[in-house]
Tab-separated table of C-alpha atoms in Angstrom:
chain	number	residue	atom	x	y	z
A	98	MET	CA	-5.436	-17.857	-6.971
A	99	ALA	CA	-3.650	-16.544	-3.929
A	100	HIS	CA	0.106	-16.384	-4.199
A	101	TYR	CA	1.732	-18.760	-1.701
A	102	ARG	CA	5.356	-18.845	-0.821
A	103	ILE	CA	7.041	-20.667	2.012
A	104	PHE	CA	9.669	-18.434	3.513
A	105	ARG	CA	13.040	-20.128	3.431
A	106	THR	CA	15.494	-17.574	4.663
A	107	LEU	CA	15.336	-18.875	8.227
A	108	ALA	CA	16.313	-22.335	7.106
A	109	VAL	CA	19.744	-21.004	6.155
A	110	ALA	CA	19.979	-18.202	8.748
A	111	ALA	CA	22.484	-19.955	10.960
A	112	ALA	CA	24.750	-20.674	7.990
A	113	ILE	CA	24.864	-17.127	6.713
A	114	ALA	CA	24.850	-15.324	10.044
A	115	PRO	CA	28.662	-14.911	10.129
A	116	MET	CA	28.350	-12.886	6.915
A	117	ALA	CA	25.409	-10.835	8.231
A	118	PHE	CA	27.109	-7.468	8.211
A	119	LEU	CA	29.159	-7.778	5.030
A	120	ALA	CA	28.225	-5.699	1.975
A	121	ALA	CA	25.766	-7.262	-0.424
A	122	PRO	CA	27.410	-9.224	-3.277
A	123	ALA	CA	27.741	-7.774	-6.767
A	124	THR	CA	24.822	-9.873	-7.956
A	125	ALA	CA	22.381	-7.963	-5.749
A	126	ALA	CA	19.501	-6.270	-7.514
A	127	ASP	CA	20.038	-2.751	-8.807
A	128	SER	CA	16.523	-1.644	-7.742
A	129	VAL	CA	16.387	-0.345	-4.168
A	130	ALA	CA	13.301	-0.712	-1.985
A	131	LYS	CA	13.562	1.749	0.900
A	132	ILE	CA	11.680	0.796	4.065
A	133	GLY	CA	11.222	3.067	7.035
A	134	VAL	CA	11.418	1.619	10.508
A	135	PHE	CA	10.135	3.471	13.577
A	136	VAL	CA	10.307	1.944	17.018
A	137	PRO	CA	11.291	3.021	20.532
A	138	LEU	CA	15.070	2.862	20.634
A	139	THR	CA	15.155	4.919	23.839
A	140	GLY	CA	12.684	5.328	26.695
A	141	GLU	CA	10.754	2.799	28.733
A	142	ASN	CA	10.344	0.334	25.829
A	143	ALA	CA	13.839	0.689	24.414
A	144	GLU	CA	14.681	-2.997	24.879
A	145	ASN	CA	11.693	-4.131	22.883
A	146	GLY	CA	12.266	-1.574	20.141
A	147	GLN	CA	15.918	-2.509	19.911
A	148	GLN	CA	14.949	-6.176	19.549
A	149	ILE	CA	12.678	-5.285	16.624
A	150	ARG	CA	15.400	-3.149	15.031
A	151	LYS	CA	18.067	-5.811	15.345
A	152	ALA	CA	15.802	-8.534	13.911
A	153	VAL	CA	14.746	-6.371	10.984
A	154	GLU	CA	18.397	-5.543	10.198
A	155	LEU	CA	19.265	-9.212	10.510
A	156	TYR	CA	16.632	-10.137	7.925
A	157	VAL	CA	17.625	-7.399	5.548
A	158	ASN	CA	21.323	-8.354	5.667
A	159	GLU	CA	20.314	-11.991	4.896
A	160	TYR	CA	17.929	-10.850	2.179
A	161	ASN	CA	20.419	-8.636	0.397
A	162	GLN	CA	22.874	-11.499	0.104
A	163	GLN	CA	20.377	-13.476	-1.919
A	164	LYS	CA	18.960	-12.915	-5.407
A	165	HIS	CA	15.816	-10.821	-5.285
A	166	ALA	CA	14.035	-8.268	-7.430
A	167	HIS	CA	15.118	-5.475	-5.109
A	168	LYS	CA	17.777	-4.685	-2.553
A	169	ILE	CA	16.262	-3.417	0.681
A	170	GLU	CA	17.537	-0.240	2.329
A	171	LEU	CA	16.381	0.657	5.818
A	172	VAL	CA	15.763	4.117	7.299
A	173	VAL	CA	15.553	3.677	11.100
A	174	ARG	CA	14.023	6.228	13.460
A	175	ASP	CA	13.466	6.366	17.246
A	176	ASP	CA	9.866	7.293	18.136
A	177	ARG	CA	10.245	6.459	21.829
A	178	GLY	CA	6.813	4.798	21.574
A	179	GLU	CA	5.236	8.246	21.616
A	180	PRO	CA	2.397	9.187	19.232
A	181	LYS	CA	3.591	12.753	18.615
A	182	THR	CA	7.063	11.602	17.669
A	183	ALA	CA	5.614	8.785	15.536
A	184	THR	CA	3.451	11.308	13.721
A	185	ASN	CA	6.434	13.448	12.874
A	186	ILE	CA	8.385	10.449	11.610
A	187	ALA	CA	5.409	9.319	9.521
A	188	ARG	CA	5.327	12.764	7.867
A	189	GLU	CA	9.062	12.427	7.123
A	190	PHE	CA	8.581	9.019	5.585
A	191	ALA	CA	5.545	10.206	3.537
A	192	GLN	CA	7.607	12.953	1.957
A	193	ASP	CA	10.299	10.479	0.822
A	194	LYS	CA	9.343	9.471	-2.664
A	195	ASP	CA	11.794	6.591	-2.595
A	196	LEU	CA	10.154	4.957	0.443
A	197	ILE	CA	7.876	2.011	-0.338
A	198	ALA	CA	6.805	0.702	3.097
A	199	ALA	CA	7.034	1.282	6.843
A	200	VAL	CA	7.484	-1.037	9.803
A	201	GLY	CA	6.256	0.315	13.218
A	202	SER	CA	5.556	1.244	15.757
A	203	PHE	CA	5.915	-0.934	18.853
A	204	THR	CA	3.035	0.659	20.782
A	205	SER	CA	-0.540	0.680	19.518
A	206	THR	CA	-0.885	4.369	20.306
A	207	ALA	CA	2.134	5.345	18.173
A	208	ALA	CA	1.232	3.015	15.313
A	209	MET	CA	-2.332	4.315	15.268
A	210	ALA	CA	-1.136	7.962	15.285
A	211	ALA	CA	0.999	7.315	12.209
A	212	ALA	CA	-1.514	5.225	10.237
A	213	PRO	CA	-3.638	8.037	8.715
A	214	ILE	CA	-0.507	9.721	7.408
A	215	PHE	CA	0.710	6.573	5.739
A	216	ASP	CA	-2.751	5.977	4.379
A	217	LYS	CA	-2.857	9.384	2.631
A	218	ALA	CA	0.545	8.699	1.127
A	219	GLY	CA	-0.440	5.130	0.067
A	220	ILE	CA	2.441	3.629	2.118
A	221	PRO	CA	1.856	0.025	3.425
A	222	GLN	CA	2.498	-0.056	7.180
A	223	ILE	CA	3.114	-3.199	9.262
A	224	SER	CA	3.138	-2.797	13.024
A	225	PRO	CA	4.741	-5.972	14.364
A	226	THR	CA	3.056	-5.515	17.783
A	227	SER	CA	0.020	-3.212	17.593
A	228	SER	CA	-2.852	-5.275	19.085
A	229	HIS	CA	-5.464	-2.574	19.521
A	230	PRO	CA	-8.501	-3.780	17.515
A	231	ASP	CA	-8.954	-0.399	15.756
A	232	PHE	CA	-5.444	-0.130	14.296
A	233	THR	CA	-5.906	-1.864	10.920
A	234	GLY	CA	-9.193	-0.015	10.289
A	235	LEU	CA	-7.321	3.280	10.082
A	236	ALA	CA	-5.752	2.679	6.669
A	237	LYS	CA	-6.217	0.590	3.546
A	238	TYR	CA	-2.739	-0.888	3.871
A	239	ALA	CA	-2.332	-1.117	7.659
A	240	PHE	CA	-1.233	-4.604	8.796
A	241	ARG	CA	-0.270	-6.131	12.108
A	242	GLY	CA	2.095	-8.987	13.019
A	243	THR	CA	0.288	-9.992	16.207
A	244	PRO	CA	-3.354	-10.839	16.984
A	245	THR	CA	-5.703	-8.181	18.280
A	246	GLN	CA	-6.601	-7.911	21.972
A	247	SER	CA	-10.035	-9.108	20.964
A	248	ILE	CA	-8.322	-12.490	20.387
A	249	GLU	CA	-5.446	-12.416	22.854
A	250	ALA	CA	-7.230	-11.160	25.989
A	251	ASP	CA	-10.189	-13.374	25.250
A	252	ARG	CA	-7.960	-16.489	25.170
A	253	ILE	CA	-6.149	-15.326	28.317
A	254	ALA	CA	-9.479	-15.104	30.144
A	255	ASP	CA	-10.330	-18.603	28.997
A	256	TYR	CA	-6.972	-19.838	30.374
A	257	VAL	CA	-7.526	-18.158	33.760
A	258	ALA	CA	-11.006	-19.602	34.150
A	259	ASP	CA	-10.617	-23.019	32.557
A	260	LYS	CA	-6.988	-24.011	33.133
A	261	LEU	CA	-6.221	-22.155	36.395
A	262	GLY	CA	-9.706	-22.333	37.884
A	263	GLY	CA	-9.891	-18.642	38.548
A	264	LYS	CA	-13.133	-17.360	40.043
A	265	THR	CA	-12.218	-13.768	40.987
A	266	ALA	CA	-9.734	-11.519	39.241
A	267	ALA	CA	-8.213	-8.056	39.433
A	268	ILE	CA	-6.968	-6.243	36.319
A	269	VAL	CA	-3.883	-3.997	36.317
A	270	TYR	CA	-3.508	-2.318	32.956
A	271	ARG	CA	-1.479	0.362	31.193
A	272	GLN	CA	-3.422	3.586	30.741
A	273	ASP	CA	-3.242	3.854	26.959
A	274	ASP	CA	-5.068	2.522	23.897
A	275	TRP	CA	-3.504	-0.920	24.128
A	276	GLY	CA	-4.048	-1.341	27.902
A	277	ASN	CA	-7.610	-0.092	27.779
A	278	SER	CA	-8.566	-2.552	25.023
A	279	ALA	CA	-6.818	-5.459	26.826
A	280	ALA	CA	-8.617	-4.720	30.086
A	281	LYS	CA	-12.050	-4.367	28.449
A	282	VAL	CA	-11.792	-7.624	26.489
A	283	PHE	CA	-10.426	-9.584	29.423
A	284	GLN	CA	-13.208	-8.370	31.748
A	285	LYS	CA	-15.943	-9.097	29.261
A	286	SER	CA	-14.591	-12.606	28.471
A	287	PHE	CA	-13.838	-13.463	32.129
A	288	GLU	CA	-17.316	-12.481	33.270
A	289	ALA	CA	-18.816	-14.432	30.400
A	290	LYS	CA	-17.064	-17.519	31.869
A	291	GLY	CA	-18.782	-16.853	35.203
A	292	GLY	CA	-15.853	-15.024	36.836
A	293	THR	CA	-15.998	-11.843	38.880
A	294	ILE	CA	-13.790	-8.802	38.374
A	295	VAL	CA	-13.167	-7.286	41.826
A	296	ALA	CA	-11.111	-4.300	40.537
A	297	ALA	CA	-9.619	-2.789	37.397
A	298	GLU	CA	-6.774	-0.381	37.993
A	299	ALA	CA	-5.110	1.759	35.308
A	300	VAL	CA	-1.426	2.582	35.601
A	301	ALA	CA	-0.037	5.689	33.873
A	302	PRO	CA	3.075	4.929	31.805
A	303	ASP	CA	5.348	6.978	34.048
A	304	THR	CA	4.075	5.594	37.362
A	305	ARG	CA	6.774	4.063	39.536
A	306	ASP	CA	5.163	3.816	42.980
A	307	LEU	CA	2.498	1.157	43.113
A	308	ARG	CA	2.353	0.572	46.872
A	309	THR	CA	-1.157	2.040	47.273
A	310	LEU	CA	-2.491	0.082	44.333
A	311	VAL	CA	-1.173	-3.177	45.699
A	312	THR	CA	-2.603	-2.471	49.141
A	313	VAL	CA	-6.053	-1.811	47.631
A	314	LEU	CA	-5.975	-4.975	45.462
A	315	LYS	CA	-4.711	-7.162	48.252
A	316	GLU	CA	-7.623	-6.160	50.475
A	317	LYS	CA	-10.058	-7.233	47.722
A	318	ASN	CA	-8.329	-10.641	47.780
A	319	PRO	CA	-8.845	-11.858	44.137
A	320	ASP	CA	-7.445	-15.341	43.396
A	321	SER	CA	-5.987	-14.088	40.093
A	322	VAL	CA	-4.468	-10.865	38.748
A	323	TYR	CA	-4.284	-10.097	35.041
A	324	VAL	CA	-1.363	-7.803	34.234
A	325	ALA	CA	-1.447	-5.854	30.975
A	326	LEU	CA	1.638	-3.666	31.449
A	327	HIS	CA	5.016	-3.232	29.866
A	328	TYR	CA	8.074	-4.656	31.591
A	329	ALA	CA	9.208	-1.579	33.559
A	330	SER	CA	5.876	-1.088	35.273
A	331	ALA	CA	5.259	-4.825	35.647
A	332	ALA	CA	8.636	-5.240	37.421
A	333	VAL	CA	7.675	-2.544	39.944
A	334	LEU	CA	4.276	-4.215	40.473
A	335	ALA	CA	6.007	-7.546	41.082
A	336	GLN	CA	8.378	-6.090	43.659
A	337	ARG	CA	5.533	-4.349	45.509
A	338	MET	CA	3.467	-7.517	45.579
A	339	LYS	CA	6.439	-9.449	46.975
A	340	ALA	CA	7.049	-6.767	49.624
A	341	ALA	CA	3.400	-6.906	50.620
A	342	GLY	CA	3.543	-10.718	50.967
A	343	TRP	CA	0.787	-11.058	48.444
A	344	ASN	CA	0.954	-14.088	46.141
A	345	PRO	CA	-2.148	-14.521	43.942
A	346	LYS	CA	-1.954	-16.290	40.589
A	347	VAL	CA	-0.533	-13.731	38.115
A	348	ILE	CA	-1.328	-13.947	34.477
A	349	THR	CA	0.145	-11.471	32.010
A	350	SER	CA	-0.321	-10.331	28.474
A	351	THR	CA	2.076	-11.456	25.686
A	352	ALA	CA	3.920	-8.196	26.142
A	353	LEU	CA	5.703	-9.613	29.183
A	354	TYR	CA	7.498	-12.496	27.534
A	355	THR	CA	10.808	-10.634	27.892
A	356	HIS	CA	13.844	-11.298	30.053
A	357	GLN	CA	13.874	-7.636	30.965
A	358	LEU	CA	10.916	-8.352	33.258
A	359	VAL	CA	12.894	-10.932	35.233
A	360	GLU	CA	16.085	-8.835	35.313
A	361	LEU	CA	14.270	-5.741	36.663
A	362	ALA	CA	11.890	-7.492	39.080
A	363	GLY	CA	14.226	-10.209	40.390
A	364	ASN	CA	13.614	-13.954	40.076
A	365	ASP	CA	11.603	-14.374	43.265
A	366	ALA	CA	9.180	-11.533	42.542
A	367	VAL	CA	7.940	-13.099	39.297
A	368	GLU	CA	8.195	-16.747	40.290
A	369	ASN	CA	5.255	-18.799	38.918
A	370	TRP	CA	3.883	-16.000	36.817
A	371	HIS	CA	1.913	-17.285	33.820
A	372	VAL	CA	2.992	-15.677	30.546
A	373	PRO	CA	1.375	-16.273	27.094
A	374	ALA	CA	3.577	-16.033	24.012
A	375	PHE	CA	3.381	-16.335	20.269
A	376	PHE	CA	7.104	-17.188	20.173
A	377	PHE	CA	9.244	-19.304	22.458
A	378	ALA	CA	13.026	-19.094	22.037
A	379	GLU	CA	13.466	-22.658	23.381
A	380	SER	CA	11.109	-24.190	20.873
A	381	LYS	CA	12.396	-27.217	19.024
A	382	GLU	CA	10.909	-26.005	15.743
A	383	PRO	CA	13.701	-25.709	13.149
A	384	VAL	CA	12.462	-22.331	11.962
A	385	VAL	CA	12.753	-21.008	15.513
A	386	GLN	CA	16.094	-22.666	16.247
A	387	ASN	CA	17.650	-21.223	13.095
A	388	PHE	CA	16.447	-17.737	13.826
A	389	VAL	CA	17.596	-17.867	17.427
A	390	ALA	CA	21.006	-19.171	16.353
A	391	ALA	CA	21.429	-16.402	13.734
A	392	TYR	CA	20.278	-13.690	16.144
A	393	LYS	CA	22.670	-14.870	18.892
A	394	LYS	CA	25.489	-15.075	16.356
A	395	ALA	CA	24.872	-11.496	15.196
A	396	TYR	CA	24.134	-9.838	18.545
A	397	ASP	CA	25.301	-12.165	21.345
A	398	GLN	CA	21.764	-12.010	22.758
A	399	THR	CA	18.682	-14.214	22.785
A	400	PRO	CA	15.773	-12.712	20.796
A	401	ASN	CA	12.451	-12.138	22.543
A	402	ALA	CA	8.997	-12.317	21.018
A	403	PHE	CA	9.200	-8.735	19.723
A	404	GLY	CA	12.388	-9.477	17.828
A	405	ALA	CA	10.777	-12.599	16.387
A	406	VAL	CA	7.642	-10.840	15.220
A	407	GLY	CA	9.705	-7.973	13.851
A	408	TYR	CA	11.665	-10.528	11.779
A	409	ASP	CA	8.429	-12.099	10.530
A	410	SER	CA	6.873	-8.738	9.707
A	411	ILE	CA	9.787	-7.545	7.519
A	412	ALA	CA	9.786	-11.046	5.949
A	413	MET	CA	6.253	-10.428	4.728
A	414	ILE	CA	7.441	-7.299	2.957
A	415	GLY	CA	10.533	-9.020	1.567
A	416	THR	CA	8.473	-11.880	0.209
A	417	ALA	CA	5.928	-9.582	-1.369
A	418	LEU	CA	8.623	-7.390	-2.956
A	419	ASP	CA	9.690	-10.097	-5.373
A	420	ASP	CA	6.374	-9.630	-7.200
A	421	VAL	CA	6.426	-5.817	-7.147
A	422	PRO	CA	7.973	-4.314	-10.313
A	423	GLY	CA	8.319	-0.724	-9.116
A	424	SER	CA	9.872	0.893	-6.078
A	425	GLY	CA	9.179	4.043	-4.074
A	426	THR	CA	5.830	5.710	-4.810
A	427	GLU	CA	5.393	3.633	-7.968
A	428	GLY	CA	5.457	0.387	-5.982
A	429	ARG	CA	3.387	1.238	-2.956
A	430	LYS	CA	-0.029	0.141	-4.227
A	431	ALA	CA	1.296	-3.056	-5.744
A	432	LEU	CA	3.132	-3.921	-2.513
A	433	GLY	CA	0.071	-3.185	-0.405
A	434	ASP	CA	-2.101	-5.405	-2.561
A	435	LYS	CA	0.502	-8.224	-2.587
A	436	LEU	CA	0.689	-8.176	1.220
A	437	PHE	CA	-2.859	-9.443	1.360
A	438	GLU	CA	-1.806	-12.472	-0.683
A	439	VAL	CA	1.604	-13.686	0.598
A	440	GLN	CA	2.172	-16.197	3.319
A	441	VAL	CA	5.344	-16.743	5.396
A	442	ARG	CA	6.197	-19.595	7.665
A	443	GLY	CA	7.722	-17.501	10.398
A	444	THR	CA	9.250	-17.787	13.827
A	445	THR	CA	5.954	-16.835	15.448
A	446	GLY	CA	3.841	-19.184	13.370
A	447	GLN	CA	2.057	-18.875	10.034
A	448	MET	CA	1.972	-15.295	8.785
A	449	LYS	CA	-1.093	-14.548	6.599
A	450	PHE	CA	-3.072	-11.273	6.697
A	451	ASP	CA	-6.828	-11.452	6.380
A	452	ALA	CA	-8.898	-8.933	4.393
A	453	ASN	CA	-8.594	-6.422	7.236
A	454	GLY	CA	-4.815	-6.784	7.610
A	455	ASP	CA	-5.206	-8.748	10.804
A	456	ILE	CA	-3.611	-12.053	11.731
A	457	ASP	CA	-4.183	-14.974	14.078
A	458	LYS	CA	-1.652	-17.194	15.854
A	459	THR	CA	-1.491	-19.918	18.460
A	460	ILE	CA	-0.614	-19.054	22.074
A	461	THR	CA	2.127	-20.981	23.882
A	462	TRP	CA	1.736	-20.786	27.635
A	463	LEU	CA	4.870	-20.265	29.683
A	464	GLU	CA	5.653	-20.035	33.376
A	465	ILE	CA	8.555	-18.281	35.095
A	466	LYS	CA	10.584	-20.786	37.115
A	467	GLY	CA	13.875	-19.800	38.781
A	468	GLY	CA	14.229	-16.762	36.543
A	469	LYS	CA	13.628	-18.698	33.338
A	470	PHE	CA	10.623	-19.029	31.012
A	471	VAL	CA	9.541	-22.659	30.701
A	472	GLN	CA	6.660	-24.209	28.850
A	473	ALA	CA	3.668	-24.721	31.069
A	474	PRO	CA	2.509	-28.310	31.547
């Protein structure tokens, strides 16, 4: 019978947040479970990686103040979202016999580069945000905290066609594994709904001048534009579209539920953009409200979706650890097996991995109004 445990840490998060950075009490477990964390702490996705780091550390500080089979110790590394750096970090983690699990990376490309190394070492890996369909197939114990693009981009295409009445669309996507998969799934699903894709334009990660791209797309006159970019590039796109006086319906991937988009682009440039999310900080759900309150208390900042899914991902490991007798290399297999069984009621919805290490969640549709994300009617 599958082990089932409702995660309760969030319910008391607000109450314990003021103690978040105190040393663990004397009653903490003697056994230490070392977990490696690798996310972009610098570079173009630094804000998202920092959100994940902060949320993971918040969870661990809460966890270590409670009675558990192990005390968690984190080893945090900056991979800049780059596959080469992620590979080097994975090798470092694999050589650490005391390390039992890894959380990372933020980008699909970096997470996928590290996965075979973790697989060889038998280290369970949870990427909070890797949505490329191939990621979990690269290792026995590779898990993800967010649905694949096969699910996400398909539902976005449905929304554009059915809810917004889109007939023609252009795709602007990041030129990497994640962006390519998002674009392909969206195009296939949108065309299956009877829509027409008038253009699909890839944007290199370091591109900062999108004037020509906007000119080309504007001439094709689609009624909708699907944007699968990270916040820095998306902000530039928004500014160029505004400067060109072009105002189609803009629908984004879940990656753009971040206040960094609004801050970099300016309120007017992203007004009325449609943004899907698996987490909404203004939700009235107690599990969300408690997490947001604890995060704000600890960091004087509102968490975004990446912080939330980082919190939920480490919670899966923390919950599973209570049924893992060993630590380090001795506990890796038991932890990997247990992760297929546990369930957590998280801030981003129900967390339960399927037989492939994948997950499904419900999309909440948001719109940007006056510089704020609000729930769509």
